[in-house]
PDB file of C-alpha atoms in Angstrom:
ATOM      1  CA  MET A  51      62.903 126.110 152.694  1.00 43.00           C
ATOM      2  CA  THR A  52      59.237 125.568 153.234  1.00 42.00           C
ATOM      3  CA  GLY A  53      55.967 126.031 151.412  1.00 54.00           C
ATOM      4  CA  THR A  54      56.495 127.056 147.806  1.00 66.00           C
ATOM      5  CA  ASP A  55      60.061 128.296 148.374  1.00 78.00           C
ATOM      6  CA  GLU A  56      61.733 125.079 147.267  1.00 92.00           C
ATOM      7  CA  TRP A  57      60.436 125.403 143.692  1.00 97.00           C
ATOM      8  CA  LEU A  58      62.386 128.550 142.819  1.00 97.00           C
ATOM      9  CA  VAL A  59      66.071 129.284 143.445  1.00 97.00           C
ATOM     10  CA  PRO A  60      67.190 132.929 143.208  1.00 95.00           C
ATOM     11  CA  LEU A  61      70.255 133.273 140.966  1.00 96.00           C
ATOM     12  CA  ALA A  62      70.318 137.061 140.662  1.00 91.00           C
ATOM     13  CA  ARG A  63      68.660 139.840 142.617  1.00 87.00           C
ATOM     14  CA  SER A  64      68.525 143.437 141.463  1.00 81.00           C
ATOM     15  CA  SER A  65      66.470 146.564 141.841  1.00 72.00           C
ATOM     16  CA  GLY A  66      64.996 145.938 138.407  1.00 70.00           C
ATOM     17  CA  ALA A  67      61.295 145.510 137.904  1.00 82.00           C
ATOM     18  CA  LEU A  68      61.518 142.437 135.648  1.00 95.00           C
ATOM     19  CA  THR A  69      61.937 138.788 136.676  1.00 97.00           C
ATOM     20  CA  LEU A  70      63.111 135.918 134.479  1.00 97.00           C
ATOM     21  CA  VAL A  71      61.839 132.462 135.513  1.00 98.00           C
ATOM     22  CA  CYS A  72      64.020 129.709 134.010  1.00 98.00           C
ATOM     23  CA  VAL A  73      62.921 126.086 133.592  1.00 98.00           C
ATOM     24  CA  PRO A  74      65.803 123.631 132.943  1.00 97.00           C
ATOM     25  CA  TYR A  75      66.245 120.680 130.620  1.00 96.00           C
ATOM     26  CA  ALA A  76      65.948 117.009 131.625  1.00 94.00           C
ATOM     27  CA  GLY A  77      68.323 116.285 134.482  1.00 92.00           C
ATOM     28  CA  GLY A  78      69.153 119.974 134.804  1.00 92.00           C
ATOM     29  CA  ARG A  79      69.619 121.790 138.084  1.00 91.00           C
ATOM     30  CA  PRO A  80      69.120 125.507 138.759  1.00 95.00           C
ATOM     31  CA  GLY A  81      72.854 126.078 138.345  1.00 94.00           C
ATOM     32  CA  VAL A  82      72.711 125.557 134.571  1.00 95.00           C
ATOM     33  CA  PHE A  83      71.320 129.095 134.343  1.00 97.00           C
ATOM     34  CA  VAL A  84      74.033 130.760 136.458  1.00 96.00           C
ATOM     35  CA  PRO A  85      76.097 132.026 133.464  1.00 95.00           C
ATOM     36  CA  LEU A  86      72.945 133.518 131.940  1.00 96.00           C
ATOM     37  CA  ALA A  87      71.955 135.144 135.230  1.00 96.00           C
ATOM     38  CA  ARG A  88      75.389 136.729 135.643  1.00 94.00           C
ATOM     39  CA  GLY A  89      75.063 138.452 132.302  1.00 94.00           C
ATOM     40  CA  LEU A  90      71.608 139.937 132.866  1.00 93.00           C
ATOM     41  CA  ASP A  91      72.087 143.188 134.730  1.00 89.00           C
ATOM     42  CA  GLY A  92      68.989 144.725 136.231  1.00 90.00           C
ATOM     43  CA  VAL A  93      66.932 141.526 136.132  1.00 94.00           C
ATOM     44  CA  ASP A  94      65.858 139.178 138.917  1.00 95.00           C
ATOM     45  CA  VAL A  95      66.526 135.596 137.839  1.00 97.00           C
ATOM     46  CA  LEU A  96      64.779 132.608 139.417  1.00 97.00           C
ATOM     47  CA  ALA A  97      65.586 129.036 138.375  1.00 98.00           C
ATOM     48  CA  VAL A  98      63.094 126.215 138.767  1.00 98.00           C
ATOM     49  CA  GLN A  99      64.132 123.348 141.041  1.00 97.00           C
ATOM     50  CA  LEU A 100      61.975 120.284 140.500  1.00 97.00           C
ATOM     51  CA  PRO A 101      61.546 117.461 143.042  1.00 96.00           C
ATOM     52  CA  GLY A 102      64.475 115.062 142.776  1.00 94.00           C
ATOM     53  CA  HIS A 103      66.823 117.776 141.512  1.00 93.00           C
ATOM     54  CA  GLY A 104      69.415 119.966 143.214  1.00 89.00           C
ATOM     55  CA  ALA A 105      68.621 120.532 146.887  1.00 92.00           C
ATOM     56  CA  ARG A 106      65.435 118.427 146.500  1.00 95.00           C
ATOM     57  CA  LEU A 107      67.307 115.181 145.822  1.00 90.00           C
ATOM     58  CA  ARG A 108      65.492 113.318 148.585  1.00 91.00           C
ATOM     59  CA  GLU A 109      62.119 113.936 146.935  1.00 95.00           C
ATOM     60  CA  LYS A 110      60.650 111.616 144.335  1.00 94.00           C
ATOM     61  CA  PRO A 111      60.934 113.039 140.808  1.00 96.00           C
ATOM     62  CA  LEU A 112      57.678 113.870 139.077  1.00 97.00           C
ATOM     63  CA  THR A 113      56.923 112.206 135.751  1.00 96.00           C
ATOM     64  CA  SER A 114      54.354 114.419 134.048  1.00 96.00           C
ATOM     65  CA  VAL A 115      53.769 118.065 133.272  1.00 97.00           C
ATOM     66  CA  ALA A 116      50.376 117.771 134.949  1.00 96.00           C
ATOM     67  CA  ALA A 117      52.070 116.757 138.212  1.00 97.00           C
ATOM     68  CA  ILE A 118      54.617 119.587 138.029  1.00 98.00           C
ATOM     69  CA  VAL A 119      52.603 122.625 137.023  1.00 97.00           C
ATOM     70  CA  PRO A 120      50.249 123.141 140.014  1.00 97.00           C
ATOM     71  CA  GLY A 121      53.031 123.429 142.592  1.00 97.00           C
ATOM     72  CA  LEU A 122      55.278 125.423 140.285  1.00 97.00           C
ATOM     73  CA  ALA A 123      52.520 127.828 139.265  1.00 97.00           C
ATOM     74  CA  ALA A 124      51.657 128.438 142.916  1.00 97.00           C
ATOM     75  CA  ALA A 125      55.299 129.232 143.656  1.00 97.00           C
ATOM     76  CA  VAL A 126      55.582 131.700 140.785  1.00 97.00           C
ATOM     77  CA  ALA A 127      52.292 133.382 141.678  1.00 96.00           C
ATOM     78  CA  GLU A 128      53.416 133.768 145.298  1.00 95.00           C
ATOM     79  CA  GLN A 129      57.029 134.829 144.781  1.00 94.00           C
ATOM     80  CA  VAL A 130      56.976 136.922 141.608  1.00 95.00           C
ATOM     81  CA  ARG A 131      55.217 140.205 142.215  1.00 89.00           C
ATOM     82  CA  GLY A 132      55.982 142.334 139.166  1.00 93.00           C
ATOM     83  CA  PRO A 133      56.200 141.640 135.423  1.00 96.00           C
ATOM     84  CA  TYR A 134      58.044 138.482 134.453  1.00 97.00           C
ATOM     85  CA  ILE A 135      59.162 136.315 131.550  1.00 98.00           C
ATOM     86  CA  VAL A 136      59.310 132.504 131.428  1.00 98.00           C
ATOM     87  CA  LEU A 137      62.233 130.749 129.704  1.00 98.00           C
ATOM     88  CA  GLY A 138      62.148 126.988 129.145  1.00 98.00           C
ATOM     89  CA  HIS A 139      65.001 124.976 127.640  1.00 98.00           C
ATOM     90  CA  SER A 140      64.328 121.539 126.090  1.00 96.00           C
ATOM     91  CA  MET A 141      62.079 119.694 128.581  1.00 97.00           C
ATOM     92  CA  GLY A 142      61.697 123.066 130.265  1.00 98.00           C
ATOM     93  CA  GLY A 143      59.912 124.320 127.171  1.00 97.00           C
ATOM     94  CA  LEU A 144      57.076 121.836 127.633  1.00 97.00           C
ATOM     95  CA  VAL A 145      56.831 122.517 131.340  1.00 98.00           C
ATOM     96  CA  GLY A 146      57.077 126.229 130.581  1.00 98.00           C
ATOM     97  CA  VAL A 147      54.260 126.394 128.049  1.00 97.00           C
ATOM     98  CA  GLU A 148      51.822 124.726 130.452  1.00 97.00           C
ATOM     99  CA  LEU A 149      53.090 126.898 133.295  1.00 98.00           C
ATOM    100  CA  VAL A 150      52.271 129.981 131.224  1.00 98.00           C
ATOM    101  CA  ARG A 151      48.810 128.627 130.412  1.00 96.00           C
ATOM    102  CA  ALA A 152      48.119 128.078 134.097  1.00 96.00           C
ATOM    103  CA  LEU A 153      49.380 131.502 135.115  1.00 97.00           C
ATOM    104  CA  GLN A 154      47.718 133.519 132.370  1.00 96.00           C
ATOM    105  CA  GLU A 155      44.311 132.890 133.901  1.00 89.00           C
ATOM    106  CA  GLU A 156      45.287 135.297 136.695  1.00 90.00           C
ATOM    107  CA  ARG A 157      48.539 137.146 135.888  1.00 94.00           C
ATOM    108  CA  GLY A 158      50.515 135.767 132.995  1.00 96.00           C
ATOM    109  CA  PRO A 159      54.039 136.587 131.846  1.00 97.00           C
ATOM    110  CA  GLU A 160      55.057 139.308 129.436  1.00 97.00           C
ATOM    111  CA  HIS A 161      56.749 136.796 127.135  1.00 98.00           C
ATOM    112  CA  PHE A 162      57.557 133.106 126.790  1.00 98.00           C
ATOM    113  CA  ILE A 163      60.984 132.050 125.499  1.00 98.00           C
ATOM    114  CA  VAL A 164      61.426 128.428 124.441  1.00 98.00           C
ATOM    115  CA  SER A 165      64.779 127.018 123.379  1.00 98.00           C
ATOM    116  CA  ALA A 166      65.918 123.640 122.031  1.00 96.00           C
ATOM    117  CA  CYS A 167      62.423 122.169 122.300  1.00 96.00           C
ATOM    118  CA  ARG A 168      60.265 120.842 119.496  1.00 93.00           C
ATOM    119  CA  ALA A 169      56.856 122.372 119.128  1.00 91.00           C
ATOM    120  CA  PRO A 170      54.197 120.122 120.705  1.00 90.00           C
ATOM    121  CA  SER A 171      52.848 119.286 117.242  1.00 88.00           C
ATOM    122  CA  GLU A 172      56.305 117.956 116.302  1.00 88.00           C
ATOM    123  CA  LEU A 173      56.833 115.672 119.289  1.00 88.00           C
ATOM    124  CA  GLU A 174      57.507 112.057 118.339  1.00 75.00           C
ATOM    125  CA  GLN A 175      54.594 109.994 119.571  1.00 69.00           C
ATOM    126  CA  GLY A 176      55.627 106.625 120.938  1.00 63.00           C
ATOM    127  CA  GLN A 177      59.254 107.572 121.591  1.00 74.00           C
ATOM    128  CA  ASN A 178      60.171 106.044 124.948  1.00 87.00           C
ATOM    129  CA  TRP A 179      63.748 106.884 125.809  1.00 88.00           C
ATOM    130  CA  TYR A 180      62.838 106.670 129.481  1.00 89.00           C
ATOM    131  CA  ARG A 181      62.232 102.911 129.050  1.00 90.00           C
ATOM    132  CA  LEU A 182      65.555 102.180 127.313  1.00 92.00           C
ATOM    133  CA  PRO A 183      68.182  99.946 128.956  1.00 92.00           C
ATOM    134  CA  ASP A 184      70.907 101.964 130.657  1.00 91.00           C
ATOM    135  CA  ASP A 185      73.534 101.597 127.937  1.00 93.00           C
ATOM    136  CA  ASP A 186      71.066 102.469 125.178  1.00 93.00           C
ATOM    137  CA  LEU A 187      69.808 105.469 127.105  1.00 91.00           C
ATOM    138  CA  VAL A 188      73.329 106.760 127.654  1.00 92.00           C
ATOM    139  CA  ALA A 189      74.103 106.312 123.956  1.00 93.00           C
ATOM    140  CA  ALA A 190      70.946 108.257 123.038  1.00 90.00           C
ATOM    141  CA  LEU A 191      71.838 111.092 125.415  1.00 91.00           C
ATOM    142  CA  VAL A 192      75.385 111.303 124.060  1.00 92.00           C
ATOM    143  CA  SER A 193      74.031 111.431 120.499  1.00 91.00           C
ATOM    144  CA  LEU A 194      72.028 114.473 121.594  1.00 88.00           C
ATOM    145  CA  GLY A 195      75.187 116.174 122.814  1.00 88.00           C
ATOM    146  CA  ALA A 196      75.429 115.159 126.480  1.00 88.00           C
ATOM    147  CA  ASP A 197      78.910 114.898 127.971  1.00 88.00           C
ATOM    148  CA  PRO A 198      79.864 111.192 127.846  1.00 90.00           C
ATOM    149  CA  VAL A 199      82.509 111.426 130.584  1.00 90.00           C
ATOM    150  CA  PRO A 200      80.288 111.536 133.712  1.00 88.00           C
ATOM    151  CA  LEU A 201      77.913 109.003 132.177  1.00 88.00           C
ATOM    152  CA  ALA A 202      80.823 106.561 131.851  1.00 90.00           C
ATOM    153  CA  ILE A 203      81.362 106.575 135.640  1.00 92.00           C
ATOM    154  CA  GLN A 204      79.109 103.918 137.137  1.00 92.00           C
ATOM    155  CA  GLU A 205      78.458 105.731 140.412  1.00 90.00           C
ATOM    156  CA  LEU A 206      77.422 108.904 138.617  1.00 88.00           C
ATOM    157  CA  ARG A 207      75.354 106.935 136.130  1.00 90.00           C
ATOM    158  CA  ASP A 208      73.481 105.165 138.926  1.00 89.00           C
ATOM    159  CA  PHE A 209      72.810 108.530 140.530  1.00 88.00           C
ATOM    160  CA  ALA A 210      71.782 110.442 137.382  1.00 91.00           C
ATOM    161  CA  LEU A 211      69.773 107.993 135.292  1.00 93.00           C
ATOM    162  CA  PRO A 212      66.693 107.609 137.541  1.00 93.00           C
ATOM    163  CA  VAL A 213      66.161 111.386 137.512  1.00 94.00           C
ATOM    164  CA  LEU A 214      66.803 111.549 133.770  1.00 94.00           C
ATOM    165  CA  ARG A 215      64.277 108.782 133.170  1.00 95.00           C
ATOM    166  CA  ALA A 216      61.655 110.657 135.166  1.00 96.00           C
ATOM    167  CA  ASP A 217      62.316 113.850 133.215  1.00 95.00           C
ATOM    168  CA  LEU A 218      62.220 112.050 129.885  1.00 94.00           C
ATOM    169  CA  GLU A 219      58.877 110.589 130.859  1.00 95.00           C
ATOM    170  CA  VAL A 220      57.672 114.156 131.417  1.00 95.00           C
ATOM    171  CA  VAL A 221      58.546 114.872 127.777  1.00 94.00           C
ATOM    172  CA  GLU A 222      57.341 111.614 126.291  1.00 92.00           C
ATOM    173  CA  SER A 223      54.014 111.628 128.132  1.00 92.00           C
ATOM    174  CA  PHE A 224      53.234 115.215 127.132  1.00 93.00           C
ATOM    175  CA  ASP A 225      49.609 115.660 126.067  1.00 89.00           C
ATOM    176  CA  CYS A 226      49.698 117.209 122.587  1.00 85.00           C
ATOM    177  CA  GLY A 227      45.970 117.912 122.473  1.00 83.00           C
ATOM    178  CA  VAL A 228      44.600 121.306 121.499  1.00 80.00           C
ATOM    179  CA  ARG A 229      45.001 123.944 124.216  1.00 85.00           C
ATOM    180  CA  PRO A 230      44.128 127.638 124.491  1.00 90.00           C
ATOM    181  CA  LYS A 231      46.778 129.801 122.874  1.00 94.00           C
ATOM    182  CA  LEU A 232      49.226 131.739 124.994  1.00 97.00           C
ATOM    183  CA  ARG A 233      48.213 135.357 125.372  1.00 96.00           C
ATOM    184  CA  CYS A 234      51.806 136.575 125.446  1.00 97.00           C
ATOM    185  CA  PRO A 235      54.368 136.669 122.609  1.00 97.00           C
ATOM    186  CA  VAL A 236      56.568 133.616 122.061  1.00 98.00           C
ATOM    187  CA  THR A 237      60.214 133.543 120.955  1.00 98.00           C
ATOM    188  CA  ALA A 238      61.631 130.189 119.824  1.00 98.00           C
ATOM    189  CA  ILE A 239      65.425 129.827 119.963  1.00 98.00           C
ATOM    190  CA  SER A 240      66.989 126.882 118.133  1.00 97.00           C
ATOM    191  CA  GLY A 241      70.454 125.492 117.481  1.00 96.00           C
ATOM    192  CA  THR A 242      71.287 125.079 113.813  1.00 96.00           C
ATOM    193  CA  GLU A 243      73.015 121.743 114.528  1.00 95.00           C
ATOM    194  CA  ASP A 244      70.567 120.475 117.130  1.00 94.00           C
ATOM    195  CA  PRO A 245      69.890 116.810 116.217  1.00 91.00           C
ATOM    196  CA  ASP A 246      66.528 116.813 117.985  1.00 91.00           C
ATOM    197  CA  ALA A 247      64.960 120.287 117.941  1.00 94.00           C
ATOM    198  CA  MET A 248      66.289 121.631 114.662  1.00 92.00           C
ATOM    199  CA  PRO A 249      64.963 125.048 113.591  1.00 94.00           C
ATOM    200  CA  GLU A 250      62.260 123.710 111.268  1.00 93.00           C
ATOM    201  CA  LEU A 251      60.778 121.624 114.109  1.00 90.00           C
ATOM    202  CA  MET A 252      60.384 124.736 116.261  1.00 94.00           C
ATOM    203  CA  LEU A 253      58.442 126.803 113.742  1.00 94.00           C
ATOM    204  CA  ASP A 254      55.137 125.301 114.870  1.00 92.00           C
ATOM    205  CA  TRP A 255      55.493 127.015 118.232  1.00 96.00           C
ATOM    206  CA  GLU A 256      53.647 129.745 116.364  1.00 96.00           C
ATOM    207  CA  ARG A 257      50.494 127.617 116.828  1.00 93.00           C
ATOM    208  CA  GLU A 258      50.798 128.170 120.575  1.00 94.00           C
ATOM    209  CA  ALA A 259      51.311 131.923 120.293  1.00 95.00           C
ATOM    210  CA  GLY A 260      48.346 134.237 120.455  1.00 92.00           C
ATOM    211  CA  GLY A 261      50.363 137.375 121.130  1.00 92.00           C
ATOM    212  CA  GLY A 262      53.015 137.312 118.413  1.00 95.00           C
ATOM    213  CA  PHE A 263      55.804 134.951 117.399  1.00 97.00           C
ATOM    214  CA  ARG A 264      59.413 135.134 116.291  1.00 96.00           C
ATOM    215  CA  THR A 265      62.338 132.768 115.896  1.00 97.00           C
ATOM    216  CA  LYS A 266      66.075 132.985 116.494  1.00 96.00           C
ATOM    217  CA  ALA A 267      68.618 130.444 115.226  1.00 96.00           C
ATOM    218  CA  ILE A 268      72.006 130.131 116.912  1.00 96.00           C
ATOM    219  CA  SER A 269      74.961 128.226 115.507  1.00 96.00           C
ATOM    220  CA  GLY A 270      75.195 125.277 117.887  1.00 95.00           C
ATOM    221  CA  GLY A 271      73.623 122.059 119.091  1.00 94.00           C
ATOM    222  CA  HIS A 272      71.056 121.066 121.685  1.00 95.00           C
ATOM    223  CA  PHE A 273      72.840 122.317 124.804  1.00 94.00           C
ATOM    224  CA  LEU A 274      73.025 125.974 123.824  1.00 95.00           C
ATOM    225  CA  LEU A 275      73.233 127.176 127.426  1.00 95.00           C
ATOM    226  CA  GLU A 276      76.633 125.497 127.735  1.00 94.00           C
ATOM    227  CA  GLU A 277      77.775 125.532 124.104  1.00 93.00           C
ATOM    228  CA  ARG A 278      76.859 129.095 123.182  1.00 96.00           C
ATOM    229  CA  PRO A 279      76.368 131.075 126.410  1.00 96.00           C
ATOM    230  CA  ALA A 280      77.159 134.459 124.860  1.00 96.00           C
ATOM    231  CA  GLU A 281      74.734 133.934 121.986  1.00 97.00           C
ATOM    232  CA  MET A 282      72.006 132.700 124.340  1.00 97.00           C
ATOM    233  CA  LEU A 283      72.563 135.726 126.561  1.00 97.00           C
ATOM    234  CA  HIS A 284      72.243 138.036 123.566  1.00 97.00           C
ATOM    235  CA  ALA A 285      69.024 136.346 122.380  1.00 97.00           C
ATOM    236  CA  VAL A 286      67.423 136.493 125.838  1.00 97.00           C
ATOM    237  CA  ARG A 287      68.578 140.058 126.384  1.00 96.00           C
ATOM    238  CA  ASP A 288      66.902 141.092 123.142  1.00 96.00           C
ATOM    239  CA  VAL A 289      63.564 139.783 124.425  1.00 96.00           C
ATOM    240  CA  LEU A 290      63.959 141.379 127.846  1.00 94.00           C
ATOM    241  CA  ASP A 291      64.887 144.738 126.342  1.00 91.00           C
ATOM    242  CA  GLY A 292      61.629 144.707 124.422  1.00 84.00           C
ATOM    243  CA  CYS A 293      59.488 144.222 127.517  1.00 76.00           C
TER     244      CYS A 293
END
């Protein structure tokens, strides 16, 4: 792949007029959205592939939203021709909101869906998970709901942690200053047992929404894509059906 192609991985192609652009969580690859894509008939689904992730493993991971958004926005503008929706999960929510802001100056999305991500006003300033020693970082990730089994294998840990640290720095360096509101509606999806982005910490996403706001709570934790795929599919489908 060349040019902007490497940023977006097609997971589903259809004759439908709507495209869903999915931005993954820290350490996530495009494949985390495959179950969702399989359940969305009539929708093109593109998953974001950041440097250092998936097929871009040889590239250096980026460590800030400001470094990610220009290349990603160019890819979306070039490859998505019709109406589209942006979905961001966890870290992907912070990347997603700035992606929408960048794109709305020319041709913004119909809707922004954010899941398992605190509103920017609720981010913990000074939290530096990306600087933690390996064992402490693994313990923190497991407390969030990450699978402890692969993180207990040294070879996999050595492979995964540098990328996770870079992604966590993206979150923890996020600029929470005042920004223009999104012109599209926003839907915030939360897990009722999420230890980090509990429903009450997602209500302030309304501050970012200039085109309408609603919330949806799902019984589950932080990793709703894996824990509650059917419920996530239903919540996303509801938004798409309204566009």
